[in-house]
Amino acid sequence: MAVPARGGRGGSAFGGPNGLRSFFSYRIFISAMFSVLFLATVSVLFSSRHDSTPSEKGYVHHTMLALNSDPLKTRLDLIYKQANDHITLVNAYATYARKLKLEISRQLRMFDDLAKNFSDLPMKPNYRASLFESDGAVDEDVLRQFEKEVKDRVKFARLMIVEAKENYDNQMKIQKLKDTIFAVHDLLIKAKKNGVIASSIAAKSIPKSLHCLAMRLVGERIAHPQKYRDEEPEPEFGDPSLYHYAIASDNVIAVSVVVNSVVKNAEEPWKHVFHIVTNRMLVAAMKVWFKMRPVQGGAHVEVKAVEDFSFLNSSYVPLLRQLESAKLQKPNFPNEADNANKDTSNVKSRNPSELSMLNHLRFYLPEMYPKLHKILYLDDDVVVQKDLTGLWNIDMAGKVNGAVETCFGSFHRYSQYLNFSHPLIKERFNPKACAWAYGMNLFDLDAWRHEKCTEEYHYWQKLNGDQTLWKSGTLPPGLITFYSSTKSLDKSWHVLGLGYNPSISMDEINHAAVIHYSGNMKPWLDVALNQYKNLWTKYVDNDMEFVQMCNFGL
């Protein structure tokens, strides 16, 4: 029986001619592959050598030079680098000294000199020739001398830096603190300016509650015309033996508070007569209020519009003539929001209400009330806390205006209200003269007529058509008109500042006959100073139905 042979078709692996041929072919193939790989490797090496970058060539070049260079050269490089490092450090401290304004100090001069010595050292001829410009071997003795001088300077620099470091660190902290203080101060100034502008806008705006009250009062007049017919003037309106008050305002609730506070603190309220003047739009509302809420105690109230005084026209009143002119019809009041970073000291003077005829009525009182001898002028932002009849008993000594002076130190002098660079002002008035306050003024109308104060006011108002003597407002022309005819009253009669000054003592307020919310924080506004607001709100007639309906929130 036949047995099959192993190793495949040709017998064993190397058996027979075919197996031997396969073995030699395999060896030839392996040899060829190794030859190809060797040639490829050689080619890559040659191409890499020819294509290497300059930096790689430089690295190889410097490496070869380092292996063959003088070791003293390396030592020289290290010393030179140490010197340069200390030059940088010394210059940094010199810069700190200059920032701290120590240019003339001993330390600054020493730092500058030391930096110069470091820089000049390599420039010495023997060092430059032997160490830095020579291509030959470094002279070890010269190198030692150079190293010694560098180390001496380094030692001195370190001692000097240690001595000055703590002082300079403290000085830098102080300077940073000062810079922070100045930055915060600038922010505070900007915040104050923005606050003045915001309060000015609030003061010039009409709250919804006030608008609502006026509209409801007018609506009441329209709904019941027979009930609110105009009546004949009362004889008391021209009786000079009574106590007469003048109030010019377009604020119904404010006027009612002034009248209520006077009457409630008067010993004989039936002897008090109130002459209220408002604009044409609000005269009906004002009359309805006092019809619906008659003044207690028998006091008398007269309500008129500015237009009821026919002599107050542009042919007689310089202000009205100026308001009608093209110059004053142009926008004279820049947008405060766009000028937040500008001076806001005259924001009040840019208030259009300061140019209204309602504010300037105080200069025409003798002609408005020809039968009267004296009249007490009250602003609508005051509250009366005591009986005022004593004012009529004050001896005016021939003066026209009785007022409380407001100057203290260098504040509230004439120089703050008038332009003393103008020759007319400089010639006629004393810049250090003491200013006084509007808000509660007793006017002797007989002395006024004798001194012709209205003519004096007209004279100066005409000259100020271009506002070069003073800015718009009523106090500057008042200071001029009554310059030599004002009698100073005791300060307890009139305390000002409740509309801007939160630091007025309650003791001073409680002893005052009249408190005045001068400033922009009026008591009927949301921006009012809360600590003073109740002094005003207690005289508000909260039982009046329209006050409740208009949601005053008092």
Coordinates of C-alpha atoms in Angstrom, one line a residue:
M1 CA 0.0 0.0 0.0
A2 CA 1.5 3.3 -1.0
V3 CA 2.1 6.1 1.7
P4 CA 1.8 9.8 0.6
A5 CA 4.8 12.0 1.0
R6 CA 4.8 15.2 3.4
G7 CA 5.7 18.7 2.3
G8 CA 3.3 19.2 -0.5
R9 CA 3.3 18.6 -4.1
G10 CA 7.1 18.8 -4.6
G11 CA 8.0 16.8 -1.6
S12 CA 10.1 18.4 1.2
A13 CA 10.6 22.2 1.4
F14 CA 14.0 22.1 -0.1
G15 CA 13.6 18.9 -1.8
G16 CA 13.8 18.8 -5.6
P17 CA 14.8 21.4 -8.1
N18 CA 11.7 23.6 -7.5
G19 CA 12.3 23.9 -3.7
L20 CA 15.9 25.0 -4.2
R21 CA 14.9 27.6 -6.7
S22 CA 12.3 29.1 -4.4
F23 CA 14.9 29.4 -1.6
F24 CA 17.4 31.4 -3.7
S25 CA 14.6 33.7 -5.0
Y26 CA 13.6 34.6 -1.5
R27 CA 17.1 35.5 -0.5
I28 CA 17.6 37.7 -3.6
F29 CA 14.3 39.6 -2.8
I30 CA 15.4 40.3 0.8
S31 CA 18.7 41.6 -0.3
A32 CA 17.1 43.9 -2.8
M33 CA 14.8 45.3 -0.2
F34 CA 17.7 46.1 2.2
S35 CA 19.6 47.8 -0.6
V36 CA 16.6 50.0 -1.4
L37 CA 16.1 51.0 2.2
F38 CA 19.9 51.9 2.6
L39 CA 19.8 54.1 -0.6
A40 CA 16.7 55.9 0.7
T41 CA 18.2 56.6 4.1
V42 CA 21.4 58.0 2.5
S43 CA 19.4 60.2 0.2
V44 CA 17.3 61.6 3.1
L45 CA 20.4 62.3 5.2
F46 CA 22.1 64.2 2.3
S47 CA 18.9 66.2 1.5
S48 CA 18.4 67.1 5.2
R49 CA 22.0 68.4 5.4
H50 CA 21.5 70.6 2.4
D51 CA 18.0 71.8 3.4
S52 CA 18.6 72.6 7.1
T53 CA 17.5 76.1 8.3
P54 CA 19.9 78.9 9.2
S55 CA 19.0 78.6 12.9
E56 CA 19.8 74.9 12.9
K57 CA 23.1 75.7 11.2
G58 CA 23.8 78.5 13.7
Y59 CA 23.0 76.2 16.6
V60 CA 25.5 73.6 15.3
H61 CA 28.0 76.3 14.6
H62 CA 27.7 77.8 18.1
T63 CA 27.8 74.4 19.6
M64 CA 31.1 73.7 17.8
L65 CA 32.5 77.1 18.8
A66 CA 31.5 76.5 22.4
L67 CA 33.4 73.3 22.5
N68 CA 36.4 75.0 21.1
S69 CA 36.0 78.5 22.8
D70 CA 37.9 80.1 25.7
P71 CA 36.1 79.3 29.0
L72 CA 36.9 82.9 30.2
K73 CA 34.6 84.2 27.4
T74 CA 31.6 82.4 29.1
R75 CA 32.6 83.9 32.4
L76 CA 32.7 87.3 30.8
D77 CA 29.2 86.8 29.4
L78 CA 27.8 85.9 32.8
I79 CA 29.4 89.0 34.4
Y80 CA 28.1 91.3 31.7
K81 CA 24.6 89.9 32.0
Q82 CA 24.6 90.4 35.8
A83 CA 25.6 94.0 35.3
N84 CA 22.8 94.6 32.7
D85 CA 20.3 93.0 35.1
H86 CA 21.2 95.5 37.8
I87 CA 21.1 98.4 35.4
T88 CA 17.5 97.5 34.7
L89 CA 16.7 97.2 38.4
V90 CA 18.3 100.5 39.3
N91 CA 16.5 102.2 36.4
A92 CA 13.2 100.8 37.7
Y93 CA 13.7 102.4 41.1
A94 CA 14.7 105.6 39.5
T95 CA 11.4 105.6 37.6
Y96 CA 9.5 105.0 40.9
A97 CA 11.4 108.0 42.4
R98 CA 10.4 110.2 39.5
K99 CA 6.7 109.1 39.7
L100 CA 6.8 110.0 43.4
K101 CA 8.1 113.4 42.6
L102 CA 11.5 112.8 44.2
E103 CA 13.6 114.3 41.3
I104 CA 15.7 116.3 43.7
S105 CA 16.2 113.6 46.3
R106 CA 19.5 112.0 47.1
Q107 CA 18.2 108.6 46.3
L108 CA 17.2 109.5 42.7
R109 CA 20.6 111.0 42.0
M110 CA 22.3 107.9 43.4
F111 CA 20.2 105.6 41.3
D112 CA 20.9 107.6 38.2
D113 CA 24.6 107.7 38.9
L114 CA 24.7 104.0 39.7
A115 CA 23.0 103.1 36.4
K116 CA 25.4 105.4 34.5
N117 CA 28.4 103.7 36.3
F118 CA 27.1 100.3 35.2
S119 CA 26.7 101.5 31.6
D120 CA 30.1 103.2 31.5
L121 CA 32.1 100.4 33.0
P122 CA 32.2 98.2 29.8
M123 CA 33.2 101.4 27.9
K124 CA 36.5 101.9 29.7
P125 CA 39.3 101.7 27.1
N126 CA 41.2 98.8 28.8
Y127 CA 38.0 96.7 29.2
R128 CA 36.7 97.4 25.8
A129 CA 40.0 96.6 24.1
S130 CA 40.8 93.5 26.1
L131 CA 37.3 92.0 26.7
F132 CA 34.8 93.2 24.2
E133 CA 36.6 94.1 21.0
S134 CA 39.4 91.5 21.0
D135 CA 39.1 88.4 18.9
G136 CA 41.9 86.7 20.8
A137 CA 41.9 85.0 24.2
V138 CA 40.5 86.9 27.2
D139 CA 43.1 88.4 29.6
E140 CA 42.3 86.7 32.9
D141 CA 43.8 89.6 35.0
V142 CA 41.7 92.2 33.2
L143 CA 38.6 89.9 33.5
R144 CA 39.2 89.6 37.3
Q145 CA 39.5 93.4 37.6
F146 CA 36.3 93.8 35.6
E147 CA 34.5 91.2 37.7
K148 CA 35.6 92.9 40.9
E149 CA 34.3 96.3 39.8
V150 CA 31.0 94.8 38.7
K151 CA 30.5 93.0 42.0
D152 CA 31.4 96.1 43.9
R153 CA 28.7 98.0 42.0
V154 CA 26.2 95.2 42.4
K155 CA 26.8 95.1 46.2
F156 CA 26.3 98.8 46.5
A157 CA 23.2 98.7 44.3
R158 CA 21.7 95.9 46.5
L159 CA 22.4 97.8 49.7
M160 CA 20.9 100.9 48.3
I161 CA 17.8 99.0 47.1
V162 CA 17.3 97.3 50.4
E163 CA 17.5 100.7 52.1
A164 CA 15.0 102.3 49.8
K165 CA 12.7 99.5 49.1
E166 CA 10.5 99.8 52.2
N167 CA 10.3 103.6 51.8
Y168 CA 9.4 103.4 48.1
D169 CA 6.8 100.6 48.8
N170 CA 5.1 102.9 51.3
Q171 CA 5.3 105.9 49.0
M172 CA 3.8 103.9 46.2
K173 CA 1.0 102.8 48.5
I174 CA 0.4 106.4 49.5
Q175 CA 0.4 107.5 45.9
K176 CA -2.1 104.8 44.9
L177 CA -4.3 105.8 47.8
K178 CA -4.1 109.5 46.7
D179 CA -5.0 108.5 43.1
T180 CA -7.9 106.5 44.5
I181 CA -9.1 109.5 46.6
F182 CA -8.9 111.8 43.6
A183 CA -10.8 109.3 41.4
V184 CA -13.5 108.9 44.0
H185 CA -13.6 112.7 44.4
D186 CA -14.2 113.1 40.7
L187 CA -17.0 110.5 40.8
L188 CA -18.5 112.4 43.8
I189 CA -18.5 115.7 41.8
K190 CA -20.2 114.1 38.9
A191 CA -22.7 112.4 41.2
K192 CA -23.5 115.8 42.8
K193 CA -23.9 117.5 39.4
N194 CA -26.2 114.7 38.2
G195 CA -28.1 115.0 41.5
V196 CA -28.6 118.7 41.0
I197 CA -29.8 118.2 37.5
A198 CA -32.2 115.4 38.5
S199 CA -33.6 117.4 41.3
S200 CA -33.9 120.5 39.0
I201 CA -35.9 118.4 36.5
A202 CA -38.1 117.1 39.3
A203 CA -38.7 120.6 40.7
K204 CA -39.7 121.9 37.3
S205 CA -42.1 119.0 36.5
I206 CA -45.7 118.9 37.6
P207 CA -46.6 115.8 39.6
K208 CA -49.6 113.8 38.4
S209 CA -51.4 114.5 41.8
L210 CA -51.1 118.3 41.3
H211 CA -52.4 118.1 37.7
C212 CA -55.2 115.8 38.8
L213 CA -56.2 118.2 41.5
A214 CA -56.3 121.2 39.2
M215 CA -58.3 119.3 36.6
R216 CA -60.9 118.1 39.1
L217 CA -61.3 121.6 40.5
V218 CA -61.8 123.0 37.0
G219 CA -64.3 120.2 36.3
E220 CA -66.2 121.1 39.4
R221 CA -66.4 124.7 38.2
I222 CA -67.7 123.6 34.8
A223 CA -70.3 121.2 36.3
H224 CA -71.7 123.8 38.7
P225 CA -71.2 127.3 37.1
Q226 CA -73.9 129.0 39.3
K227 CA -72.3 127.8 42.5
Y228 CA -68.9 129.3 41.7
R229 CA -69.9 132.6 40.2
D230 CA -67.4 135.5 40.9
E231 CA -68.5 137.7 43.8
E232 CA -68.0 141.4 44.5
P233 CA -64.7 142.3 46.1
E234 CA -64.9 142.4 49.9
P235 CA -64.1 145.7 51.5
E236 CA -61.5 144.0 53.7
F237 CA -59.3 143.5 50.6
G238 CA -58.4 147.3 50.6
D239 CA -58.5 147.9 54.4
P240 CA -55.0 149.0 55.4
S241 CA -55.7 148.4 59.1
L242 CA -55.7 144.6 58.5
Y243 CA -52.8 142.2 58.0
H244 CA -52.3 141.7 54.3
Y245 CA -50.4 138.9 52.6
A246 CA -49.4 138.5 48.9
I247 CA -48.8 135.0 47.4
A248 CA -48.1 134.4 43.7
S249 CA -48.3 130.8 42.7
D250 CA -49.6 128.2 40.3
N251 CA -49.7 125.4 42.9
V252 CA -53.1 125.0 44.5
I253 CA -52.1 122.6 47.3
A254 CA -49.1 124.7 48.2
V255 CA -51.1 127.9 48.5
S256 CA -53.7 126.2 50.7
V257 CA -50.9 125.0 53.1
V258 CA -49.5 128.6 53.4
V259 CA -53.0 130.0 54.1
N260 CA -53.9 127.2 56.5
S261 CA -50.6 127.5 58.4
V262 CA -51.0 131.3 58.8
V263 CA -54.6 131.1 60.0
K264 CA -54.1 128.2 62.4
N265 CA -51.3 130.0 64.2
A266 CA -52.9 133.5 64.1
E267 CA -54.4 134.9 67.3
E268 CA -57.0 136.9 65.4
P269 CA -57.4 135.1 62.0
W270 CA -60.3 137.4 60.9
K271 CA -57.9 140.2 60.6
H272 CA -55.8 138.5 58.0
V273 CA -56.3 139.0 54.3
F274 CA -54.7 136.9 51.6
H275 CA -54.1 138.2 48.1
I276 CA -53.4 135.2 45.8
V277 CA -52.3 135.8 42.2
T278 CA -52.0 132.9 39.8
N279 CA -52.0 132.4 36.0
R280 CA -55.0 132.4 33.8
M281 CA -55.1 128.6 33.5
L282 CA -55.4 128.0 37.3
V283 CA -57.4 131.0 38.5
A284 CA -60.6 129.0 38.3
A285 CA -59.2 126.0 40.1
M286 CA -57.8 128.3 42.9
K287 CA -61.2 130.0 43.3
V288 CA -63.1 126.7 43.5
W289 CA -60.7 125.4 46.1
F290 CA -61.3 128.3 48.5
K291 CA -65.0 128.1 47.7
M292 CA -65.2 124.4 48.6
R293 CA -62.8 124.8 51.6
P294 CA -63.4 128.2 53.1
V295 CA -60.6 129.5 55.3
Q296 CA -61.3 129.0 59.0
G297 CA -61.5 131.8 61.5
G298 CA -63.0 134.3 59.2
A299 CA -59.9 135.1 57.2
H300 CA -60.3 136.7 53.8
V301 CA -59.0 135.4 50.5
E302 CA -58.8 137.2 47.2
V303 CA -57.9 135.2 44.1
K304 CA -56.8 137.0 40.8
A305 CA -55.0 136.2 37.6
V306 CA -52.0 138.1 36.4
E307 CA -54.0 139.2 33.5
D308 CA -56.5 141.0 35.8
F309 CA -53.8 143.7 36.4
S310 CA -54.1 145.4 33.0
F311 CA -51.0 147.7 33.5
L312 CA -48.8 144.6 33.5
N313 CA -48.1 144.6 29.8
S314 CA -45.1 144.7 27.5
S315 CA -45.2 148.4 27.1
Y316 CA -44.7 148.9 30.8
V317 CA -42.9 145.8 32.0
P318 CA -39.3 145.4 30.6
L319 CA -39.3 141.7 31.3
L320 CA -42.4 141.1 29.2
R321 CA -40.8 143.1 26.4
Q322 CA -37.6 141.0 26.7
L323 CA -39.5 137.8 26.7
E324 CA -41.3 138.8 23.5
S325 CA -38.0 139.7 21.8
A326 CA -36.4 137.2 19.4
K327 CA -33.3 136.8 21.6
L328 CA -35.2 135.5 24.6
Q329 CA -37.6 133.4 22.5
K330 CA -34.7 131.3 21.4
P331 CA -33.9 128.3 23.5
N332 CA -32.0 129.7 26.5
F333 CA -32.0 126.6 28.6
P334 CA -29.7 123.8 27.5
N335 CA -30.6 120.2 28.0
E336 CA -29.3 119.4 31.5
A337 CA -29.0 115.7 30.6
D338 CA -26.5 116.5 27.9
N339 CA -24.5 118.8 30.3
A340 CA -24.2 116.5 33.3
N341 CA -20.4 117.1 33.5
K342 CA -20.7 120.9 33.2
D343 CA -21.1 123.4 36.0
T344 CA -24.5 123.2 37.6
S345 CA -24.2 126.1 40.0
N346 CA -26.6 128.1 37.9
V347 CA -29.1 125.4 37.1
K348 CA -31.8 127.3 39.0
S349 CA -31.0 130.4 36.9
R350 CA -31.7 128.4 33.7
N351 CA -35.1 127.4 35.0
P352 CA -37.7 129.0 32.6
S353 CA -40.0 129.6 35.6
E354 CA -37.5 132.2 36.8
L355 CA -38.4 134.3 33.8
S356 CA -42.2 134.0 34.4
M357 CA -44.2 137.1 35.2
L358 CA -45.7 135.3 38.2
N359 CA -42.3 135.4 39.8
H360 CA -41.7 139.1 39.1
L361 CA -45.0 140.3 40.4
R362 CA -43.2 141.1 43.7
F363 CA -41.7 144.2 42.0
Y364 CA -45.2 145.7 41.4
L365 CA -46.9 145.3 44.8
P366 CA -47.5 149.0 45.4
E367 CA -49.3 149.4 42.1
M368 CA -51.3 146.1 42.5
Y369 CA -52.5 147.2 45.9
P370 CA -52.6 151.0 45.9
K371 CA -54.7 151.3 49.1
L372 CA -52.3 149.3 51.3
H373 CA -49.4 150.6 53.4
K374 CA -47.7 147.3 54.2
I375 CA -47.9 143.8 52.9
L376 CA -46.1 140.6 53.8
Y377 CA -44.9 138.7 50.7
L378 CA -44.8 134.8 51.2
D379 CA -43.5 132.2 48.8
D380 CA -45.7 129.2 48.2
D381 CA -43.1 126.8 49.6
V382 CA -43.2 128.2 53.2
V383 CA -45.0 127.0 56.3
V384 CA -45.9 129.5 59.1
Q385 CA -45.5 128.2 62.6
K386 CA -46.2 131.2 64.8
D387 CA -48.4 134.3 64.8
L388 CA -46.9 136.9 62.4
T389 CA -48.7 140.0 63.4
G390 CA -45.6 141.2 65.3
L391 CA -43.9 141.8 61.9
W392 CA -46.3 144.7 61.3
N393 CA -45.1 146.4 64.5
I394 CA -41.4 146.4 63.5
D395 CA -40.0 149.9 63.0
M396 CA -38.8 149.8 59.4
A397 CA -36.8 153.1 59.9
G398 CA -37.8 154.3 56.5
K399 CA -36.6 151.1 54.8
V400 CA -38.6 149.4 52.1
N401 CA -37.8 145.7 52.5
G402 CA -37.7 143.8 55.8
A403 CA -35.8 140.5 55.2
V404 CA -33.6 138.0 56.9
E405 CA -29.9 138.1 55.9
T406 CA -28.4 134.9 54.6
C407 CA -24.7 135.7 54.5
F408 CA -22.1 134.0 56.8
G409 CA -18.4 134.0 56.2
S410 CA -17.9 134.5 52.5
F411 CA -21.1 132.9 51.5
H412 CA -24.2 134.6 50.0
R413 CA -22.5 137.9 49.3
Y414 CA -23.4 140.2 46.5
S415 CA -20.5 138.9 44.5
Q416 CA -22.2 135.5 44.2
Y417 CA -25.3 136.9 42.4
L418 CA -24.0 139.9 40.3
N419 CA -21.4 140.2 37.6
F420 CA -18.7 142.4 39.2
S421 CA -16.6 142.3 36.1
H422 CA -19.2 144.6 34.6
P423 CA -18.2 148.3 35.2
L424 CA -21.8 149.4 36.2
I425 CA -22.1 146.7 38.8
K426 CA -18.5 147.3 40.1
E427 CA -19.1 151.0 40.4
R428 CA -22.5 150.9 42.2
F429 CA -22.3 147.9 44.6
N430 CA -20.1 146.4 47.2
P431 CA -19.3 142.7 46.4
K432 CA -19.0 141.9 50.1
A433 CA -22.4 143.3 50.9
C434 CA -24.7 140.8 52.7
A435 CA -27.4 139.2 50.7
W436 CA -30.9 138.5 52.1
A437 CA -33.6 136.0 51.4
Y438 CA -36.9 136.1 49.4
G439 CA -39.7 134.0 50.8
M440 CA -40.9 136.1 53.7
N441 CA -40.5 139.8 53.1
L442 CA -42.3 142.7 54.8
F443 CA -42.7 145.5 52.3
D444 CA -43.4 149.1 53.4
L445 CA -45.4 150.2 50.3
D446 CA -45.4 153.8 51.3
A447 CA -41.6 153.9 51.5
W448 CA -41.5 151.9 48.3
R449 CA -43.5 154.6 46.4
H450 CA -41.4 157.3 47.9
E451 CA -38.1 155.7 46.9
K452 CA -39.5 154.8 43.5
C453 CA -38.2 151.3 43.7
T454 CA -40.2 150.0 40.8
E455 CA -38.5 152.6 38.5
E456 CA -35.2 151.4 39.9
Y457 CA -36.0 147.9 39.1
H458 CA -37.1 148.8 35.5
Y459 CA -33.8 150.7 35.0
W460 CA -31.6 147.7 35.8
Q461 CA -33.9 145.2 34.1
K462 CA -33.6 147.1 30.8
L463 CA -29.8 147.2 31.2
N464 CA -29.8 143.4 31.7
G465 CA -31.6 142.5 28.5
D466 CA -28.6 140.5 27.4
Q467 CA -28.1 139.0 30.9
T468 CA -24.6 140.4 31.4
L469 CA -25.3 141.9 34.8
W470 CA -26.9 138.8 36.3
K471 CA -28.5 135.6 35.2
S472 CA -32.3 135.2 35.1
G473 CA -34.1 135.2 38.5
T474 CA -35.7 137.5 41.0
L475 CA -33.1 137.7 43.8
P476 CA -30.3 139.5 41.8
P477 CA -32.6 142.4 40.7
G478 CA -34.1 142.4 44.2
L479 CA -30.6 142.8 45.7
I480 CA -30.0 145.7 43.3
T481 CA -33.4 147.4 43.8
F482 CA -33.4 147.3 47.6
Y483 CA -29.6 147.6 48.0
S484 CA -29.7 150.5 50.5
S485 CA -33.3 150.1 51.6
T486 CA -33.4 146.7 53.3
K487 CA -33.9 146.2 57.0
S488 CA -32.4 143.1 58.5
L489 CA -34.9 141.0 60.5
D490 CA -34.0 138.6 63.3
K491 CA -33.1 135.1 61.9
S492 CA -35.8 133.4 63.9
W493 CA -38.5 135.0 61.7
H494 CA -37.4 133.0 58.7
V495 CA -35.3 129.7 58.5
L496 CA -34.4 128.6 55.0
G497 CA -33.0 125.5 53.4
L498 CA -35.5 122.7 54.1
G499 CA -35.5 121.9 50.4
Y500 CA -31.8 121.1 50.1
N501 CA -30.1 121.1 53.5
P502 CA -30.6 117.9 55.7
S503 CA -28.5 119.3 58.5
I504 CA -30.8 122.1 59.9
S505 CA -31.3 121.5 63.6
M506 CA -34.8 120.8 64.8
D507 CA -34.3 123.3 67.6
E508 CA -33.7 126.0 65.1
I509 CA -36.7 124.9 63.1
N510 CA -39.0 124.7 66.1
H511 CA -38.1 128.3 67.1
A512 CA -38.7 129.7 63.6
A513 CA -41.8 131.7 62.8
V514 CA -41.6 130.7 59.1
I515 CA -39.8 127.7 57.7
H516 CA -38.9 127.8 54.0
Y517 CA -38.4 124.8 51.7
S518 CA -36.0 126.7 49.5
G519 CA -34.3 124.4 47.1
N520 CA -35.5 121.7 44.7
M521 CA -36.7 119.2 47.2
K522 CA -40.2 120.6 47.7
P523 CA -42.4 118.9 50.3
W524 CA -45.1 118.0 47.7
L525 CA -42.5 116.1 45.6
D526 CA -41.2 112.6 46.0
V527 CA -37.7 113.9 46.3
A528 CA -38.6 115.9 49.5
L529 CA -36.4 115.5 52.6
N530 CA -38.4 113.1 54.8
Q531 CA -37.3 114.6 58.1
Y532 CA -39.0 117.9 57.2
K533 CA -41.9 116.7 55.2
N534 CA -44.4 116.2 58.1
L535 CA -44.0 119.9 59.0
W536 CA -45.7 120.7 55.7
T537 CA -48.1 117.7 55.4
K538 CA -49.8 118.5 58.7
Y539 CA -51.3 121.6 57.1
V540 CA -52.6 119.7 54.1
D541 CA -56.4 119.5 54.0
N542 CA -56.6 115.7 53.6
D543 CA -60.4 115.7 54.2
M544 CA -60.9 117.5 50.9
E545 CA -62.4 114.9 48.5
F546 CA -60.2 115.8 45.5
V547 CA -57.0 115.5 47.6
Q548 CA -58.1 111.9 48.4
M549 CA -59.1 111.1 44.8
C550 CA -55.8 112.4 43.4
N551 CA -53.7 110.1 45.6
F552 CA -51.2 112.6 46.9
G553 CA -49.6 109.9 49.0
L554 CA -48.9 112.4 51.8

